[in-house]
Tab-separated table of C-alpha atoms and ligand atoms in Angstrom:
chain	number	residue	atom	x	y	z
A	163	MET	CA	12.319	-5.096	-31.385
A	164	ALA	CA	12.810	-6.980	-27.668
A	165	ALA	CA	9.538	-8.698	-26.469
A	166	ALA	CA	8.353	-7.534	-23.028
A	167	LEU	CA	5.770	-8.670	-20.955
A	168	TRP	CA	2.187	-8.334	-20.918
A	169	ARG	CA	-0.973	-8.602	-18.669
A	170	VAL	CA	-3.974	-8.474	-20.741
A	171	HIS	CA	-7.595	-10.167	-20.412
A	172	VAL	CA	-9.149	-12.537	-22.612
A	173	HIS	CA	-12.437	-13.466	-23.225
A	174	GLY	CA	-12.919	-12.766	-19.200
A	175	HIS	CA	-9.639	-14.469	-18.333
A	176	GLU	CA	-6.215	-12.786	-17.351
A	177	ARG	CA	-3.639	-13.799	-19.275
A	178	LEU	CA	0.210	-13.133	-20.065
A	179	ALA	CA	1.423	-12.309	-23.217
A	180	ARG	CA	4.749	-11.271	-25.201
A	181	GLY	CA	5.188	-8.228	-27.581
A	182	PRO	CA	7.513	-5.352	-28.544
A	183	VAL	CA	7.315	-2.246	-25.912
A	184	GLU	CA	6.493	-0.134	-28.967
A	185	THR	CA	3.607	-2.175	-30.924
A	186	GLY	CA	2.210	-4.168	-28.164
A	187	PRO	CA	1.222	-7.631	-27.112
A	188	VAL	CA	1.355	-10.112	-29.687
A	189	GLU	CA	1.627	-13.851	-28.322
A	190	LEU	CA	-0.132	-15.344	-25.418
A	191	LEU	CA	1.907	-17.502	-22.723
A	192	ALA	CA	1.070	-20.447	-21.198
A	193	GLU	CA	-2.249	-20.432	-19.361
A	194	GLY	CA	-2.158	-20.334	-15.667
A	195	LEU	CA	1.123	-17.970	-15.297
A	196	SER	CA	0.459	-14.545	-13.582
A	197	VAL	CA	2.760	-11.749	-12.787
A	198	ASP	CA	2.559	-13.059	-9.044
A	199	ASP	CA	4.576	-16.564	-10.093
A	200	LEU	CA	6.782	-14.931	-12.363
A	201	LEU	CA	8.045	-12.682	-9.301
A	202	ALA	CA	7.746	-15.471	-6.398
A	203	GLY	CA	10.029	-17.437	-9.011
A	204	SER	CA	13.887	-18.335	-8.367
A	205	ALA	CA	16.180	-15.905	-10.649
A	206	GLY	CA	15.667	-15.731	-14.050
A	207	THR	CA	11.915	-16.645	-14.044
A	208	LEU	CA	10.940	-13.566	-16.147
A	209	GLU	CA	13.344	-14.234	-18.968
A	210	TYR	CA	12.729	-17.775	-18.717
A	211	VAL	CA	8.814	-17.567	-19.540
A	212	LEU	CA	9.049	-14.504	-21.631
A	213	ASP	CA	11.279	-16.424	-23.811
A	214	GLY	CA	9.411	-20.282	-23.628
A	215	PRO	CA	7.192	-21.393	-25.716
A	216	GLY	CA	3.884	-19.472	-26.532
A	217	ALA	CA	0.132	-20.287	-26.632
A	218	GLY	CA	-1.316	-18.907	-30.108
A	219	ASP	CA	-1.459	-15.382	-31.556
A	220	LEU	CA	-3.277	-13.026	-29.058
A	221	PRO	CA	-6.804	-12.751	-30.025
A	222	ALA	CA	-8.888	-9.635	-31.392
A	223	GLY	CA	-10.556	-7.687	-28.782
A	224	ALA	CA	-7.874	-8.544	-25.983
A	225	THR	CA	-7.549	-5.914	-23.560
A	226	VAL	CA	-4.123	-4.784	-21.739
A	227	LEU	CA	-4.175	-4.489	-17.780
A	228	ALA	CA	-1.816	-3.284	-15.780
A	229	PRO	CA	1.189	-4.989	-15.363
A	230	ALA	CA	0.754	-5.559	-11.753
A	231	ALA	CA	-1.780	-8.561	-9.925
A	232	GLY	CA	-0.574	-9.331	-6.264
A	233	GLN	CA	2.000	-6.860	-6.100
A	234	GLU	CA	1.526	-3.650	-3.299
A	235	ILE	CA	2.878	-0.217	-5.120
A	236	TRP	CA	4.908	1.377	-3.338
A	237	CYS	CA	6.430	5.235	-3.769
A	238	ALA	CA	9.706	6.873	-2.958
A	239	GLY	CA	9.543	10.857	-2.932
A	240	VAL	CA	12.264	13.382	-3.009
A	241	THR	CA	14.678	11.596	-4.622
A	242	TYR	CA	15.295	14.516	-7.167
A	243	LEU	CA	16.463	17.846	-6.339
A	244	ARG	CA	13.365	19.378	-8.260
A	245	SER	CA	10.961	17.214	-6.405
A	246	ARG	CA	12.622	18.662	-3.153
A	247	ASP	CA	12.296	22.126	-4.010
A	248	ALA	CA	8.850	21.822	-5.043
A	249	ARG	CA	7.544	20.279	-1.715
A	250	MET	CA	9.880	22.926	0.068
A	251	GLY	CA	7.857	25.617	-1.732
A	252	GLU	CA	4.477	24.192	-1.842
A	253	SER	CA	4.970	24.023	2.274
A	254	ALA	CA	5.189	27.552	2.753
A	255	GLY	CA	8.061	28.028	4.623
A	256	SER	CA	7.633	24.772	6.769
A	257	GLY	CA	9.774	22.376	4.626
A	258	ASP	CA	12.816	21.757	6.200
A	259	HIS	CA	12.107	17.917	6.516
A	260	TYR	CA	11.972	17.505	2.896
A	261	GLU	CA	15.641	19.006	2.599
A	262	GLN	CA	16.890	16.366	5.362
A	263	ILE	CA	15.590	13.940	3.992
A	264	TYR	CA	16.722	14.557	0.064
A	265	HIS	CA	20.731	14.006	1.995
A	266	ALA	CA	19.538	11.581	4.392
A	267	ASP	CA	20.579	7.807	3.873
A	268	ARG	CA	16.974	6.448	4.337
A	269	PRO	CA	14.812	7.449	1.799
A	270	GLU	CA	11.047	8.532	1.853
A	271	LEU	CA	8.877	5.628	0.981
A	272	PHE	CA	5.130	4.965	1.393
A	273	PRO	CA	2.506	2.633	0.343
A	274	LYS	CA	0.345	3.711	-2.359
A	275	MET	CA	-2.112	1.142	-3.831
A	276	ALA	CA	-3.059	-1.978	-2.193
A	277	PRO	CA	-2.937	-5.059	-4.763
A	278	GLY	CA	-5.632	-4.897	-7.405
A	279	ARG	CA	-6.253	-0.691	-6.830
A	280	VAL	CA	-3.873	0.369	-9.506
A	281	ARG	CA	-4.989	1.181	-12.777
A	282	GLY	CA	-3.707	0.095	-16.144
A	283	PRO	CA	-3.179	2.150	-19.521
A	284	GLY	CA	-5.858	3.374	-20.658
A	285	GLU	CA	-8.222	3.795	-17.687
A	286	VAL	CA	-9.244	6.638	-15.666
A	287	ILE	CA	-7.199	8.009	-12.982
A	288	GLY	CA	-8.983	10.122	-10.425
A	289	ILE	CA	-8.093	13.833	-8.542
A	290	ARG	CA	-10.065	14.284	-5.589
A	291	ALA	CA	-12.631	16.491	-5.413
A	292	ASP	CA	-11.839	18.172	-1.961
A	293	SER	CA	-8.442	19.104	-3.547
A	294	GLY	CA	-7.705	22.185	-5.633
A	295	TRP	CA	-3.797	21.549	-7.004
A	296	ASP	CA	-3.434	17.780	-8.221
A	297	VAL	CA	-0.814	17.021	-10.462
A	298	PRO	CA	0.910	13.702	-12.574
A	299	GLU	CA	3.868	12.285	-10.895
A	300	PRO	CA	5.259	10.452	-13.774
A	301	GLU	CA	8.133	8.061	-12.329
A	302	LEU	CA	10.251	5.294	-13.411
A	303	ALA	CA	8.842	2.034	-11.287
A	304	ALA	CA	10.985	-0.689	-10.222
A	305	VAL	CA	9.260	-4.257	-9.794
A	306	ALA	CA	11.133	-6.312	-7.511
A	307	ASP	CA	10.967	-10.152	-7.080
A	308	HIS	CA	10.055	-11.746	-3.881
A	309	ARG	CA	14.016	-11.435	-3.002
A	310	GLY	CA	14.240	-7.874	-3.159
A	311	ARG	CA	15.664	-7.843	-6.794
A	312	VAL	CA	14.991	-5.265	-9.229
A	313	VAL	CA	14.098	-7.472	-12.369
A	314	ALA	CA	12.182	-5.233	-14.437
A	315	TYR	CA	10.853	-1.641	-15.001
A	316	THR	CA	7.771	-0.290	-16.279
A	317	ILE	CA	5.948	3.159	-16.139
A	318	GLY	CA	4.228	4.755	-13.063
A	319	ASN	CA	2.122	7.875	-12.381
A	320	ASP	CA	1.590	8.860	-8.977
A	321	VAL	CA	-0.968	11.641	-9.083
A	322	SER	CA	-1.190	13.731	-6.013
A	323	SER	CA	-2.755	16.410	-4.181
A	324	ARG	CA	-0.503	19.278	-3.717
A	325	SER	CA	-2.894	21.150	-1.814
A	326	LEU	CA	-3.385	18.784	0.750
A	327	GLU	CA	0.347	17.768	0.524
A	328	GLY	CA	1.550	21.349	1.270
A	329	GLN	CA	-1.004	22.020	4.136
A	330	ASN	CA	0.236	19.897	6.460
A	331	PRO	CA	2.874	16.806	6.000
A	332	LEU	CA	0.453	14.290	8.251
A	333	TYR	CA	-2.025	14.533	5.227
A	334	LEU	CA	0.494	12.984	2.997
A	335	PRO	CA	-1.498	9.743	2.716
A	336	GLN	CA	-4.673	11.406	1.834
A	337	ALA	CA	-2.752	13.483	-0.691
A	338	LYS	CA	-1.401	10.188	-1.966
A	339	VAL	CA	-3.669	7.398	-1.704
A	340	TYR	CA	-7.319	7.548	-2.874
A	341	THR	CA	-9.425	6.017	-5.718
A	342	GLY	CA	-7.409	6.052	-9.209
A	343	SER	CA	-4.370	7.954	-7.662
A	344	CYS	CA	-1.847	5.618	-9.555
A	345	ALA	CA	-1.773	3.993	-12.787
A	346	VAL	CA	1.494	1.775	-14.127
A	347	GLY	CA	2.197	0.250	-17.231
A	348	PRO	CA	2.545	-0.581	-20.228
A	349	CYS	CA	4.174	-3.992	-19.852
A	350	LEU	CA	6.829	-5.275	-17.694
A	351	VAL	CA	10.428	-4.844	-19.420
A	352	PRO	CA	13.152	-7.380	-17.637
A	353	VAL	CA	16.079	-5.096	-16.470
A	354	GLY	CA	18.562	-6.717	-18.854
A	355	ARG	CA	16.416	-6.128	-21.718
A	356	ALA	CA	15.998	-2.694	-20.757
A	357	PRO	CA	18.105	0.416	-21.048
A	358	ASP	CA	20.455	1.115	-18.195
A	359	HIS	CA	18.592	3.333	-15.738
A	360	ALA	CA	20.718	6.160	-15.930
A	361	GLU	CA	19.939	6.291	-19.948
A	362	MET	CA	16.272	6.958	-19.889
A	363	ARG	CA	14.468	10.070	-20.159
A	364	ILE	CA	10.948	10.449	-18.991
A	365	ARG	CA	8.954	12.512	-20.873
A	366	LEU	CA	5.454	13.573	-19.556
A	367	THR	CA	2.178	15.211	-22.239
A	368	ILE	CA	-0.860	16.353	-21.016
A	369	VAL	CA	-3.637	17.141	-23.128
A	370	ARG	CA	-6.656	19.090	-22.807
A	371	ASP	CA	-9.424	19.401	-25.420
A	372	GLY	CA	-7.181	18.115	-28.268
A	373	GLU	CA	-4.141	20.768	-27.466
A	374	ALA	CA	-1.051	19.490	-25.458
A	375	ILE	CA	-1.143	21.756	-22.616
A	376	TYR	CA	1.887	21.141	-21.041
A	377	THR	CA	5.240	19.265	-21.704
A	378	ASP	CA	8.600	18.206	-19.902
A	379	ALA	CA	11.101	15.870	-20.051
A	380	VAL	CA	14.013	15.042	-17.743
A	381	SER	CA	16.708	12.213	-17.110
A	382	VAL	CA	16.785	9.725	-14.621
A	383	ALA	CA	20.275	9.865	-14.687
A	384	ASP	CA	19.627	12.624	-11.981
A	385	MET	CA	17.758	10.734	-9.473
A	386	TYR	CA	20.085	11.199	-5.976
A	387	ARG	CA	19.191	7.349	-5.489
A	388	THR	CA	19.627	3.996	-7.717
A	389	PRO	CA	16.257	1.619	-7.895
A	390	GLN	CA	17.845	-1.197	-6.428
A	391	ASP	CA	19.035	1.137	-3.283
A	392	LEU	CA	15.128	2.433	-2.778
A	393	VAL	CA	14.085	-1.066	-2.948
A	394	ASP	CA	16.840	-2.672	-0.320
A	395	TRP	CA	15.173	-0.082	2.050
A	396	LEU	CA	11.999	-1.082	0.923
A	397	TYR	CA	12.584	-4.699	1.924
A	398	ARG	CA	14.581	-3.867	5.127
A	399	ALA	CA	11.909	-5.023	7.511
A	400	ILE	CA	8.898	-6.301	5.602
A	401	ASP	CA	8.215	-9.522	3.286
A	402	PHE	CA	6.939	-9.407	-0.224
A	403	PRO	CA	6.238	-12.725	-0.741
A	404	VAL	CA	5.109	-11.884	-4.536
A	405	GLY	CA	7.361	-9.029	-5.178
A	406	ALA	CA	6.471	-5.149	-5.198
A	407	VAL	CA	6.298	-2.245	-7.121
A	408	LEU	CA	8.453	0.540	-6.394
A	409	LEU	CA	7.901	4.109	-8.070
A	410	THR	CA	11.129	5.962	-7.573
A	411	GLY	CA	10.132	9.755	-7.738
A	412	THR	CA	8.987	12.538	-10.038
A	413	ALA	CA	11.621	15.183	-11.172
A	414	ILE	CA	8.824	16.822	-13.385
A	415	VAL	CA	6.571	19.294	-11.320
A	416	PRO	CA	4.624	21.925	-13.481
A	417	GLU	CA	4.657	25.131	-12.216
A	418	PRO	CA	2.003	26.066	-9.416
A	419	GLU	CA	-0.555	27.366	-11.669
A	420	PHE	CA	-1.123	23.847	-12.858
A	421	THR	CA	-3.760	21.525	-12.054
A	422	LEU	CA	-5.142	18.414	-13.604
A	423	ARG	CA	-8.817	18.827	-14.723
A	424	ALA	CA	-11.451	16.300	-15.400
A	425	GLY	CA	-10.848	15.216	-19.344
A	426	ASP	CA	-7.314	15.443	-19.345
A	427	GLU	CA	-5.442	13.148	-20.898
A	428	VAL	CA	-1.722	12.518	-19.424
A	429	THR	CA	0.708	10.530	-21.189
A	430	THR	CA	4.089	9.304	-20.065
A	431	GLU	CA	7.077	7.967	-22.275
A	432	ILE	CA	10.106	6.718	-20.754
A	433	THR	CA	13.199	5.279	-22.964
A	434	GLY	CA	12.425	1.596	-23.663
A	435	LEU	CA	9.763	1.137	-21.680
A	436	GLY	CA	7.058	2.676	-23.806
A	437	ARG	CA	3.683	4.866	-23.253
A	438	LEU	CA	1.708	5.067	-20.126
A	439	ARG	CA	-1.560	6.976	-20.971
A	440	ASN	CA	-4.692	7.880	-19.247
A	441	THR	CA	-7.460	10.014	-18.837
A	442	VAL	CA	-8.545	12.101	-15.409
A	443	GLU	CA	-11.797	12.035	-13.669
A	444	VAL	CA	-12.561	13.915	-10.514
A	445	VAL	CA	-13.488	11.073	-7.725
A	446	GLY	CA	-14.958	11.493	-4.403
A	447	ALA	CA	-17.366	14.855	-2.960
A	448	VAL	CA	-16.573	17.704	-0.930
A	449	ARG	CA	-18.970	16.752	2.323
A	450	GLU	CA	-19.413	18.854	5.216
A	451	PRO	CA	-17.963	17.489	8.068
A	452	ALA	CA	-20.176	16.130	10.504
A	453	ALA	CA	-21.170	18.631	13.028
A	454	GLY	CA	-18.735	19.481	15.658
A	455	LYS	CA	-15.453	17.925	16.754
A	456	ALA	CA	-14.567	16.235	20.042
A	457	SER	CA	-13.601	18.475	22.660
A	458	GLY	CA	-10.745	18.260	25.026
B	533	DO4	O1	7.234	13.919	-0.146
B	533	DO4	C1	6.457	13.989	-0.606
B	533	DO4	C2	6.215	12.736	-1.624
B	533	DO4	C3	6.901	13.489	-2.732
B	533	DO4	C4	7.130	12.709	-3.884
B	533	DO4	O2	6.224	11.861	-4.167
B	533	DO4	C5	8.136	12.485	-5.235
B	533	DO4	O3	8.904	13.039	-4.746
B	533	DO4	O4	7.630	11.518	-6.091
B	534	MG	MG1	6.188	10.496	-6.323
């Protein structure tokens, strides 16, 4: 079983560890190393550290953290036909921009989470109290180093409010960015040790009250773009000194009647990358707006 890189919490400290994708971290790596160092380093740093000397068995009580530290999390959208069709459907006849962007050279890219905000395996993910139609978006996440090379993969969930997104495209930041709207993990698998992205399958399972109420699986080969092409666009005019994580879009869209509820357990599995599981909670509150809008 190939070793993957895990970010763990041990006795109050963040550490890196290695262990199989399937079973979890088993051995600590040298103290003082972080994901930031690996993505800020020269080509091959990730593999070099992963194959380097260990620093002892993983102590009991260690918990797995999101495998991102100082990295911004970005998302690409409308990279699969299924997503294009869903966006056009939810915009009730005013979704031509989705058709255009699906075919355009320049992809849709949007910032999702500032460093430190993304959730990890086992943590809660959020749905907004002021939204009524909410879905997980299980996506292949490309992890790029400071030069903009995709060096690893992990799993990402771009949790989204379809009500807000469908009402007006200018509400997209509120549909996409709020507390708990993104999780990544469980670990980083170097590109050279992962299946080719086109060989991967993404499977989503949602369990409610102990029963699997939704499951679907898609092939990453259906993506209209490649992870590296998306990252090239992302790095065109911004620098990321400690790298970045880019979720590459969803092709799993539950039927319109479906919405997430508090307590739902959402699991995404991707071939060769393991499994990311989170439970849903409601975040925020529905508040009446302050009296009156400015006139004019
Ligand atoms: O344009 C809206 C976002 C679409 C998206 O997040 C996706 O396709 O995954
Ligand atoms: Mg998405």
